Amino acid sequence: DIQMTQSPSSLSASVGDRVTITCRASQDISYYLAWYQQKPGKVPKLLIYGASTLQSGVPSRFSGSGSGTEFSLTISSLQPEDVATYYCQKYYSDPYTFGPGTKVEIK
Amino acid sequence: QVQLVQSGSELKKPGASVKVSCKASGYTFTRYAVNWVRQAPGQGLEWMGWINTHTGNPTYAQDFTGRLVFSLDTSVDTAYLEINGLKADDTAVYYCARGQNFFDYWGQGTLVAVSS
């Protein structure tokens, strides 16, 4: 099975900072990659699919890029409401594995 | 609006079975797959499999083969997850989620606790 990794596992940044999270797949998954945000105690929320397509209603400060085996999620200007754990998920083929998550906190 | 509403929390003993429901509304149920994802306390998301709501054909993640049953009642737009032979490490929040591959709507989650 294709394995998904994320880095860093956690980060702390200031409000207004640009934040980038990396997701790597152990094999080529083309652009079949989604990103989710899960705030503490809440349900996961789809942010991005197709590696770079923003889900409707998601703020434009979120963006995704990459293809093949390396992907990134960028928050252009970190806001307090962005405190959450972010997961990537591959859907090239099942199993639709999630990455281990990156916890984002405010410094 | 699209909603997935799951059944309430469950407390089960090891070896027992549990059945979680996921009732969909606000869209044509048979046009979108239903996936099941679980999250153990303090842990990440684990995909369990999906069911084709048009054909009823289930696909199970390898780690769960033999213990899970996905089913449907399309007359009430509801998907079900049944887990047999519960173990303590099945304690988790179980989510249903809509989508063929990525998941745009999620249920609120159902806590299943397994303890003797």
Coordinates of N, CA and C in Angstrom, one line a residue:
Chain A
D1 N 0.8 -1.2 0.0 CA 0.0 0.0 0.0 C 0.9 1.3 0.0
I2 N 0.3 2.3 -0.5 CA 1.0 3.6 -0.6 C 1.0 4.2 0.8
Q3 N 2.1 4.7 1.3 CA 2.2 5.3 2.6 C 2.2 6.8 2.5
M4 N 1.6 7.5 3.4 CA 1.6 8.9 3.5 C 2.3 9.5 4.7
T5 N 3.2 10.4 4.5 CA 3.9 11.1 5.6 C 3.6 12.6 5.6
Q6 N 3.7 13.2 6.7 CA 3.5 14.7 6.8 C 4.7 15.2 7.6
S7 N 5.1 16.4 7.2 CA 6.0 17.2 8.1 C 5.7 18.7 8.1
P8 N 5.9 19.3 9.2 CA 6.3 18.7 10.5 C 5.1 18.1 11.1
S9 N 5.3 17.4 12.2 CA 4.2 16.8 12.9 C 3.4 17.9 13.7
S10 N 4.1 18.9 14.1 CA 3.5 20.1 14.7 C 4.3 21.3 14.5
L11 N 3.6 22.5 14.5 CA 4.3 23.7 14.4 C 3.6 24.8 15.2
S12 N 4.4 25.8 15.5 CA 3.8 26.9 16.2 C 4.3 28.2 15.5
A13 N 3.3 29.0 15.1 CA 3.6 30.2 14.3 C 2.8 31.4 14.8
S14 N 3.2 32.6 14.5 CA 2.5 33.8 14.9 C 1.4 34.1 13.9
V15 N 0.4 34.8 14.5 CA -0.7 35.3 13.6 C -0.1 36.2 12.5
G16 N -0.5 35.9 11.3 CA 0.0 36.6 10.1 C 1.1 35.9 9.4
D17 N 1.7 34.9 10.0 CA 2.8 34.1 9.4 C 2.3 33.3 8.2
R18 N 3.2 33.0 7.3 CA 3.0 32.1 6.2 C 3.4 30.7 6.7
V19 N 2.5 29.7 6.6 CA 2.7 28.4 7.1 C 2.6 27.4 6.0
T20 N 3.6 26.5 5.9 CA 3.5 25.4 4.9 C 3.7 24.1 5.5
I21 N 2.8 23.2 5.2 CA 2.8 21.8 5.6 C 3.1 20.9 4.4
T22 N 4.0 19.9 4.6 CA 4.3 19.0 3.5 C 3.7 17.6 3.7
C23 N 3.3 17.0 2.6 CA 2.8 15.7 2.6 C 3.5 14.9 1.5
R24 N 4.0 13.8 1.8 CA 4.7 12.9 0.8 C 4.0 11.6 0.7
A25 N 3.9 11.1 -0.5 CA 3.4 9.8 -0.8 C 4.6 8.8 -1.2
S26 N 4.5 7.6 -0.8 CA 5.6 6.6 -1.1 C 5.6 6.2 -2.5
Q27 N 4.6 6.5 -3.3 CA 4.5 6.3 -4.7 C 3.8 7.4 -5.4
D28 N 3.9 7.5 -6.7 CA 3.3 8.5 -7.5 C 1.7 8.4 -7.3
I29 N 1.1 9.5 -6.9 CA -0.4 9.5 -6.8 C -1.0 10.6 -7.7
S30 N -0.2 11.1 -8.6 CA -0.6 12.1 -9.5 C -1.1 13.3 -8.7
Y31 N -2.3 13.8 -8.9 CA -2.9 14.9 -8.1 C -4.0 14.4 -7.2
Y32 N -4.1 13.2 -7.0 CA -5.2 12.6 -6.2 C -5.0 12.8 -4.7
L33 N -5.0 14.0 -4.3 CA -4.6 14.3 -2.9 C -5.6 15.4 -2.3
A34 N -6.1 15.1 -1.1 CA -7.0 16.1 -0.5 C -6.4 16.5 0.9
W35 N -6.8 17.7 1.3 CA -6.4 18.2 2.6 C -7.6 18.4 3.5
Y36 N -7.5 18.1 4.7 CA -8.6 18.3 5.7 C -8.1 19.1 6.9
Q37 N -9.0 19.9 7.5 CA -8.7 20.6 8.7 C -9.6 20.0 9.8
Q38 N -9.1 19.7 10.9 CA -9.9 19.2 12.1 C -9.5 20.1 13.3
K39 N -10.5 20.9 13.6 CA -10.3 21.7 14.8 C -10.6 20.9 16.1
P40 N -10.0 21.3 17.2 CA -10.2 20.4 18.4 C -11.6 20.1 18.7
G41 N -11.9 18.8 18.9 CA -13.3 18.4 19.2 C -14.3 18.5 18.1
K42 N -13.8 18.8 16.9 CA -14.8 19.0 15.8 C -14.6 17.9 14.7
V43 N -15.5 17.9 13.7 CA -15.5 17.0 12.6 C -14.5 17.5 11.6
P44 N -13.7 16.6 10.9 CA -12.9 17.0 9.8 C -13.6 17.8 8.7
K45 N -12.9 18.7 8.1 CA -13.5 19.6 7.1 C -12.6 19.5 5.9
L46 N -13.2 19.3 4.7 CA -12.5 19.3 3.4 C -12.0 20.7 3.1
L47 N -10.7 20.9 2.9 CA -10.2 22.2 2.4 C -9.9 22.2 0.9
I48 N -9.2 21.2 0.5 CA -8.6 21.1 -0.9 C -8.7 19.7 -1.4
Y49 N -9.0 19.6 -2.7 CA -9.0 18.3 -3.4 C -8.3 18.5 -4.7
G50 N -7.9 17.4 -5.3 CA -7.2 17.5 -6.6 C -5.9 18.2 -6.4
A51 N -5.3 18.1 -5.2 CA -4.1 18.7 -4.8 C -4.1 20.3 -4.7
S52 N -4.9 20.9 -5.5 CA -4.9 22.4 -5.5 C -6.2 23.1 -5.6
T53 N -7.3 22.3 -5.7 CA -8.6 22.9 -5.9 C -9.3 23.2 -4.5
L54 N -9.6 24.5 -4.3 CA -10.1 24.9 -3.0 C -11.6 24.5 -2.9
Q55 N -12.0 23.9 -1.9 CA -13.4 23.5 -1.7 C -14.2 24.8 -1.5
S56 N -15.4 24.8 -2.0 CA -16.3 26.0 -1.8 C -16.4 26.4 -0.4
G57 N -16.2 27.7 -0.2 CA -16.4 28.3 1.1 C -15.1 28.4 2.0
V58 N -14.1 27.8 1.5 CA -12.8 27.8 2.2 C -12.1 29.1 1.9
P59 N -11.6 29.7 3.0 CA -10.9 31.0 2.8 C -9.7 30.9 1.8
S60 N -9.5 32.0 1.0 CA -8.5 32.0 0.0 C -7.1 32.0 0.6
R61 N -6.9 32.2 1.9 CA -5.5 32.1 2.4 C -5.0 30.7 2.4
F62 N -5.9 29.7 2.2 CA -5.5 28.3 2.1 C -5.2 28.0 0.6
S63 N -4.1 27.3 0.4 CA -3.8 26.9 -1.0 C -3.0 25.6 -1.0
G64 N -3.1 24.8 -2.0 CA -2.4 23.5 -2.1 C -1.7 23.5 -3.4
S65 N -0.6 22.7 -3.4 CA 0.2 22.5 -4.6 C 0.9 21.2 -4.6
G66 N 1.4 20.8 -5.7 CA 2.2 19.6 -5.8 C 1.5 18.5 -6.7
S67 N 2.3 17.5 -7.0 CA 1.8 16.4 -7.8 C 2.8 15.3 -7.7
G68 N 2.4 14.1 -8.0 CA 3.3 12.9 -7.9 C 3.5 12.4 -6.5
T69 N 4.6 12.8 -5.9 CA 4.8 12.3 -4.5 C 5.0 13.4 -3.5
E70 N 5.0 14.6 -3.9 CA 5.2 15.7 -2.9 C 4.2 16.8 -3.1
F71 N 3.6 17.1 -1.9 CA 2.5 18.1 -1.9 C 2.7 19.0 -0.7
S72 N 2.0 20.2 -0.9 CA 2.1 21.1 0.2 C 0.7 21.8 0.4
L73 N 0.5 22.2 1.7 CA -0.7 23.0 2.0 C -0.1 24.3 2.6
T74 N -0.5 25.4 2.1 CA 0.0 26.7 2.6 C -1.1 27.6 3.1
I75 N -0.9 28.1 4.3 CA -1.8 29.2 4.9 C -1.0 30.5 4.7
S76 N -1.5 31.4 3.9 CA -0.7 32.5 3.5 C -0.5 33.5 4.7
S77 N -1.5 33.6 5.6 CA -1.5 34.5 6.7 C -2.3 33.8 7.8
L78 N -1.6 33.2 8.7 CA -2.2 32.4 9.8 C -3.1 33.2 10.7
Q79 N -4.3 32.7 10.9 CA -5.3 33.3 11.7 C -5.6 32.5 13.0
P80 N -6.0 33.1 14.1 CA -6.3 32.3 15.3 C -7.3 31.1 15.0
E81 N -8.2 31.3 14.1 CA -9.2 30.3 13.9 C -8.6 29.1 13.1
D82 N -7.4 29.2 12.6 CA -6.7 28.1 11.9 C -6.1 27.1 12.8
V83 N -6.1 27.3 14.1 CA -5.6 26.3 15.0 C -6.3 25.0 14.8
A84 N -5.6 24.0 14.5 CA -6.2 22.7 14.1 C -5.2 21.7 13.7
T85 N -5.6 20.5 13.5 CA -4.7 19.5 12.9 C -5.1 19.3 11.5
Y86 N -4.1 19.3 10.6 CA -4.3 19.2 9.2 C -3.9 17.8 8.7
Y87 N -4.7 17.2 7.9 CA -4.4 15.8 7.4 C -4.5 15.9 5.8
C88 N -3.5 15.2 5.3 CA -3.6 14.9 3.8 C -4.2 13.5 3.7
Q89 N -4.8 13.3 2.5 CA -5.4 12.0 2.2 C -5.2 11.7 0.7
K90 N -4.7 10.5 0.4 CA -4.6 10.1 -1.0 C -5.8 9.4 -1.4
Y91 N -6.2 9.6 -2.7 CA -7.3 8.9 -3.2 C -7.1 8.3 -4.6
Y92 N -5.8 8.1 -4.9 CA -5.4 7.6 -6.2 C -6.0 6.2 -6.4
S93 N -6.0 5.4 -5.3 CA -6.6 4.1 -5.3 C -6.9 3.7 -3.8
D94 N -7.8 2.8 -3.6 CA -8.0 2.5 -2.2 C -6.8 1.5 -1.7
P95 N -6.4 1.6 -0.5 CA -7.0 2.3 0.6 C -6.8 3.8 0.6
Y96 N -7.8 4.6 0.9 CA -7.7 6.0 0.9 C -7.1 6.6 2.1
T97 N -5.8 6.4 2.2 CA -5.0 6.6 3.4 C -4.9 8.0 3.8
F98 N -5.0 8.3 5.1 CA -4.7 9.7 5.6 C -3.2 9.8 6.0
G99 N -2.7 10.9 6.0 CA -1.4 11.2 6.6 C -1.6 11.3 8.1
P100 N -0.5 11.3 8.9 CA -0.6 11.3 10.3 C -1.0 12.6 11.0
G101 N -1.0 13.6 10.2 CA -1.5 14.9 10.7 C -0.4 15.9 11.1
T102 N -0.7 17.1 11.0 CA 0.2 18.2 11.4 C -0.6 19.1 12.3
K103 N -0.2 19.3 13.5 CA -0.9 20.2 14.5 C -0.4 21.6 14.4
V104 N -1.2 22.5 14.1 CA -0.8 23.9 14.0 C -1.3 24.7 15.2
E105 N -0.4 25.4 15.8 CA -0.8 26.2 17.0 C -0.3 27.7 16.8
I106 N -0.8 28.5 17.6 CA -0.4 29.9 17.5 C 0.7 30.2 18.6
K107 N 1.7 30.9 18.2 CA 2.8 31.2 19.1 C 2.4 32.3 20.0
Chain B
Q1 N -30.0 21.5 2.9 CA -28.6 21.4 3.0 C -28.2 19.9 3.3
V2 N -27.0 19.6 2.8 CA -26.5 18.2 3.0 C -26.3 18.0 4.5
Q3 N -26.8 16.9 5.0 CA -26.5 16.5 6.3 C -26.3 15.0 6.4
L4 N -25.4 14.6 7.3 CA -25.2 13.2 7.6 C -25.4 13.1 9.2
V5 N -26.4 12.4 9.6 CA -26.7 12.4 11.1 C -26.5 11.0 11.6
Q6 N -25.6 10.8 12.5 CA -25.2 9.5 13.0 C -26.0 9.2 14.3
S7 N -26.0 7.9 14.6 CA -26.6 7.4 15.8 C -25.7 7.8 17.0
G8 N -26.3 7.6 18.2 CA -25.6 8.0 19.4 C -24.5 7.1 19.9
S9 N -23.8 7.6 21.0 CA -22.7 6.8 21.6 C -23.1 5.5 22.0
E10 N -22.1 4.6 22.0 CA -22.3 3.2 22.4 C -21.2 2.8 23.4
L11 N -21.6 2.0 24.4 CA -20.7 1.3 25.3 C -20.9 -0.2 25.2
K12 N -19.8 -0.8 24.8 CA -19.9 -2.3 24.5 C -18.8 -3.0 25.3
K13 N -19.1 -4.3 25.5 CA -18.1 -5.2 26.1 C -17.3 -5.8 25.0
P14 N -16.0 -6.2 25.3 CA -15.2 -6.9 24.4 C -15.9 -8.2 23.9
G15 N -15.8 -8.4 22.5 CA -16.5 -9.5 21.9 C -17.8 -9.2 21.4
A16 N -18.4 -8.1 21.8 CA -19.8 -7.8 21.3 C -19.7 -7.2 20.0
S17 N -20.9 -6.8 19.4 CA -21.0 -6.2 18.1 C -21.7 -4.8 18.3
V18 N -21.5 -3.9 17.4 CA -22.2 -2.6 17.4 C -22.6 -2.3 16.0
K19 N -23.7 -1.6 15.9 CA -24.2 -1.1 14.6 C -24.4 0.4 14.7
V20 N -23.7 1.1 13.8 CA -23.8 2.6 13.8 C -24.6 3.0 12.5
S21 N -25.5 3.9 12.7 CA -26.2 4.4 11.5 C -25.8 5.8 11.1
C22 N -26.1 6.1 9.8 CA -25.7 7.4 9.2 C -26.8 7.7 8.2
K23 N -27.7 8.7 8.7 CA -28.8 9.0 7.8 C -28.5 10.3 7.0
A24 N -28.7 10.2 5.7 CA -28.3 11.3 4.8 C -29.6 12.1 4.5
S25 N -29.4 13.4 4.3 CA -30.5 14.2 3.8 C -29.9 15.4 3.0
G26 N -30.8 16.0 2.2 CA -30.4 17.1 1.4 C -29.7 16.8 0.1
Y27 N -29.6 15.6 -0.3 CA -29.1 15.2 -1.6 C -29.6 13.8 -2.0
T28 N -29.4 13.4 -3.2 CA -29.8 12.1 -3.7 C -28.8 11.1 -3.2
F29 N -29.3 10.3 -2.2 CA -28.4 9.4 -1.5 C -27.6 8.4 -2.4
T30 N -28.3 7.9 -3.4 CA -27.6 6.9 -4.2 C -26.6 7.4 -5.2
R31 N -26.4 8.7 -5.2 CA -25.5 9.3 -6.2 C -24.1 9.5 -5.6
Y32 N -23.9 9.3 -4.3 CA -22.6 9.5 -3.6 C -22.3 8.3 -2.7
A33 N -21.1 7.8 -2.8 CA -20.6 6.8 -1.9 C -20.6 7.3 -0.5
V34 N -20.7 6.3 0.4 CA -20.5 6.6 1.9 C -19.3 5.8 2.3
N35 N -18.4 6.6 3.0 CA -17.2 6.0 3.5 C -17.3 6.0 5.1
W36 N -16.5 5.2 5.6 CA -16.4 5.1 7.1 C -14.9 5.4 7.5
V37 N -14.8 6.3 8.5 CA -13.5 6.7 9.0 C -13.5 6.7 10.5
R38 N -12.5 6.2 11.1 CA -12.5 6.2 12.6 C -11.3 7.0 13.1
Q39 N -11.4 7.4 14.4 CA -10.4 8.2 15.0 C -10.3 7.8 16.5
A40 N -9.3 7.0 16.8 CA -9.1 6.6 18.2 C -8.7 7.9 19.1
P41 N -8.9 7.8 20.4 CA -8.7 9.0 21.2 C -7.3 9.5 21.0
G42 N -7.2 10.8 20.7 CA -5.9 11.5 20.5 C -5.1 11.0 19.3
Q43 N -5.7 10.3 18.4 CA -5.0 9.7 17.2 C -5.5 10.4 15.9
G44 N -4.9 9.9 14.8 CA -5.3 10.5 13.5 C -6.5 9.7 12.9
L45 N -6.8 10.1 11.7 CA -7.9 9.5 10.9 C -7.5 8.2 10.2
E46 N -8.4 7.2 10.3 CA -8.1 5.9 9.7 C -9.3 5.5 8.8
W47 N -9.0 5.4 7.5 CA -10.1 5.0 6.6 C -10.4 3.5 6.8
M48 N -11.7 3.2 6.8 CA -12.1 1.9 7.1 C -12.7 1.2 5.8
G49 N -13.2 2.0 4.9 CA -13.8 1.4 3.7 C -14.9 2.3 3.2
W50 N -15.6 1.8 2.2 CA -16.7 2.5 1.6 C -17.8 1.6 1.1
I51 N -19.0 2.1 0.8 CA -20.0 1.4 0.2 C -20.6 2.2 -0.9
N52 N -20.8 1.5 -2.0 CA -21.4 2.1 -3.2 C -22.9 2.1 -2.9
T53 N -23.5 3.3 -2.8 CA -24.9 3.4 -2.4 C -25.8 3.1 -3.6
H54 N -25.3 3.0 -4.8 CA -26.1 2.6 -6.0 C -26.2 1.1 -6.1
T55 N -25.1 0.4 -5.9 CA -25.1 -1.1 -6.0 C -25.2 -1.8 -4.7
G56 N -24.8 -1.1 -3.6 CA -24.7 -1.8 -2.3 C -23.4 -2.5 -2.1
N57 N -22.5 -2.4 -3.1 CA -21.2 -3.2 -3.0 C -20.3 -2.5 -2.0
P58 N -19.8 -3.2 -1.0 CA -18.9 -2.7 0.0 C -17.4 -3.0 -0.4
T59 N -16.5 -2.1 0.1 CA -15.1 -2.3 0.0 C -14.5 -2.0 1.4
Y60 N -13.8 -3.0 1.9 CA -13.3 -2.9 3.3 C -11.8 -2.7 3.2
A61 N -11.3 -1.8 4.1 CA -9.8 -1.7 4.3 C -9.3 -3.0 4.8
Q62 N -8.1 -3.4 4.4 CA -7.5 -4.7 4.7 C -7.4 -5.0 6.2
D63 N -7.1 -3.9 6.9 CA -7.0 -4.1 8.4 C -8.3 -4.6 9.1
F64 N -9.4 -4.4 8.4 CA -10.7 -4.7 9.0 C -11.4 -5.9 8.4
T65 N -10.8 -6.4 7.4 CA -11.5 -7.5 6.7 C -12.0 -8.6 7.6
G66 N -13.3 -8.9 7.5 CA -13.8 -10.0 8.3 C -14.6 -9.6 9.5
R67 N -14.3 -8.3 10.0 CA -15.0 -7.9 11.2 C -16.0 -6.8 10.9
L68 N -16.0 -6.2 9.7 CA -16.9 -5.1 9.4 C -18.0 -5.6 8.4
V69 N -19.2 -4.9 8.6 CA -20.2 -5.1 7.6 C -20.8 -3.7 7.3
F70 N -20.7 -3.3 6.0 CA -21.4 -2.1 5.6 C -22.7 -2.5 5.0
S71 N -23.7 -1.7 5.3 CA -25.0 -2.0 4.6 C -25.8 -0.7 4.4
L72 N -26.9 -0.9 3.7 CA -27.7 0.3 3.4 C -29.2 0.0 3.6
D73 N -29.9 1.0 3.8 CA -31.4 1.0 3.6 C -31.7 2.2 2.8
T74 N -31.8 2.0 1.5 CA -32.0 3.2 0.6 C -33.4 3.7 0.8
S75 N -34.3 3.0 1.4 CA -35.7 3.5 1.6 C -35.7 4.6 2.6
V76 N -34.7 4.7 3.4 CA -34.6 5.7 4.4 C -33.3 6.5 4.3
D77 N -32.6 6.3 3.2 CA -31.3 7.0 2.9 C -30.3 6.9 4.1
T78 N -30.1 5.7 4.5 CA -29.3 5.4 5.7 C -28.3 4.3 5.4
A79 N -27.0 4.6 5.8 CA -25.9 3.6 5.7 C -25.6 3.1 7.1
Y80 N -25.2 1.9 7.2 CA -24.9 1.3 8.5 C -23.4 0.7 8.5
L81 N -22.8 0.8 9.7 CA -21.5 0.2 9.9 C -21.7 -0.8 11.1
E82 N -21.4 -2.0 10.9 CA -21.5 -3.0 11.9 C -20.1 -3.5 12.2
I83 N -19.7 -3.6 13.4 CA -18.4 -4.1 13.8 C -18.6 -5.3 14.7
N84 N -18.0 -6.4 14.4 CA -18.2 -7.6 15.2 C -16.9 -7.9 15.9
G85 N -17.0 -8.6 17.0 CA -15.8 -9.0 17.8 C -15.0 -7.8 18.3
L86 N -15.8 -6.9 18.9 CA -15.1 -5.6 19.4 C -14.0 -5.9 20.4
K87 N -12.9 -5.1 20.2 CA -11.8 -5.1 21.1 C -11.6 -3.8 21.7
A88 N -10.8 -3.7 22.8 CA -10.6 -2.4 23.5 C -10.0 -1.4 22.5
D89 N -9.2 -1.8 21.6 CA -8.6 -0.8 20.7 C -9.5 -0.4 19.6
D90 N -10.7 -0.9 19.6 CA -11.8 -0.4 18.7 C -12.4 0.9 19.2
T91 N -12.1 1.2 20.5 CA -12.6 2.4 21.1 C -12.2 3.6 20.2
A92 N -13.2 4.3 19.7 CA -12.9 5.4 18.8 C -14.2 6.2 18.5
V93 N -14.0 7.3 17.8 CA -15.1 8.0 17.2 C -15.2 7.5 15.7
Y94 N -16.4 7.1 15.3 CA -16.6 6.6 14.0 C -17.4 7.6 13.2
Y95 N -16.8 8.0 12.0 CA -17.5 8.9 11.2 C -18.0 8.3 9.9
C96 N -19.1 8.7 9.4 CA -19.4 8.4 8.0 C -19.1 9.7 7.2
A97 N -18.8 9.6 6.0 CA -18.4 10.7 5.1 C -18.9 10.4 3.7
R98 N -19.3 11.5 3.1 CA -19.9 11.4 1.7 C -18.7 11.6 0.7
G99 N -18.7 10.7 -0.3 CA -17.8 11.0 -1.4 C -17.2 9.7 -2.0
Q100 N -16.9 9.8 -3.3 CA -16.3 8.6 -4.0 C -14.8 8.4 -3.6
N101 N -14.1 9.5 -3.3 CA -12.7 9.3 -3.0 C -12.3 10.4 -2.0
F102 N -12.6 11.7 -2.2 CA -12.4 12.6 -1.1 C -13.8 12.9 -0.5
F103 N -13.8 13.5 0.7 CA -15.0 13.5 1.5 C -15.5 14.9 1.8
D104 N -16.6 15.3 1.2 CA -17.0 16.7 1.3 C -18.0 17.0 2.5
Y105 N -18.7 15.9 2.9 CA -19.6 16.1 4.1 C -19.3 14.9 5.0
W106 N -19.3 15.2 6.3 CA -19.1 14.2 7.3 C -20.2 14.2 8.3
G107 N -20.5 13.0 8.9 CA -21.4 13.0 10.0 C -20.7 13.5 11.3
Q108 N -21.5 13.7 12.3 CA -21.0 14.3 13.5 C -20.1 13.4 14.4
G109 N -20.1 12.1 14.0 CA -19.3 11.1 14.7 C -20.1 10.4 15.7
T110 N -19.7 9.1 15.9 CA -20.3 8.3 17.0 C -19.2 7.7 17.8
L111 N -19.2 7.9 19.1 CA -18.3 7.3 20.0 C -18.7 5.9 20.3
V112 N -17.8 5.0 20.0 CA -18.0 3.6 20.4 C -16.9 3.3 21.5
A113 N -17.3 3.0 22.7 CA -16.3 2.7 23.7 C -16.4 1.2 24.0
V114 N -15.3 0.5 24.1 CA -15.3 -0.9 24.4 C -14.5 -1.1 25.7
S115 N -15.2 -1.6 26.6 CA -14.6 -1.8 28.0 C -15.4 -2.9 28.7
S116 N -14.6 -3.7 29.5 CA -15.2 -4.7 30.3 C -15.8 -4.2 31.6

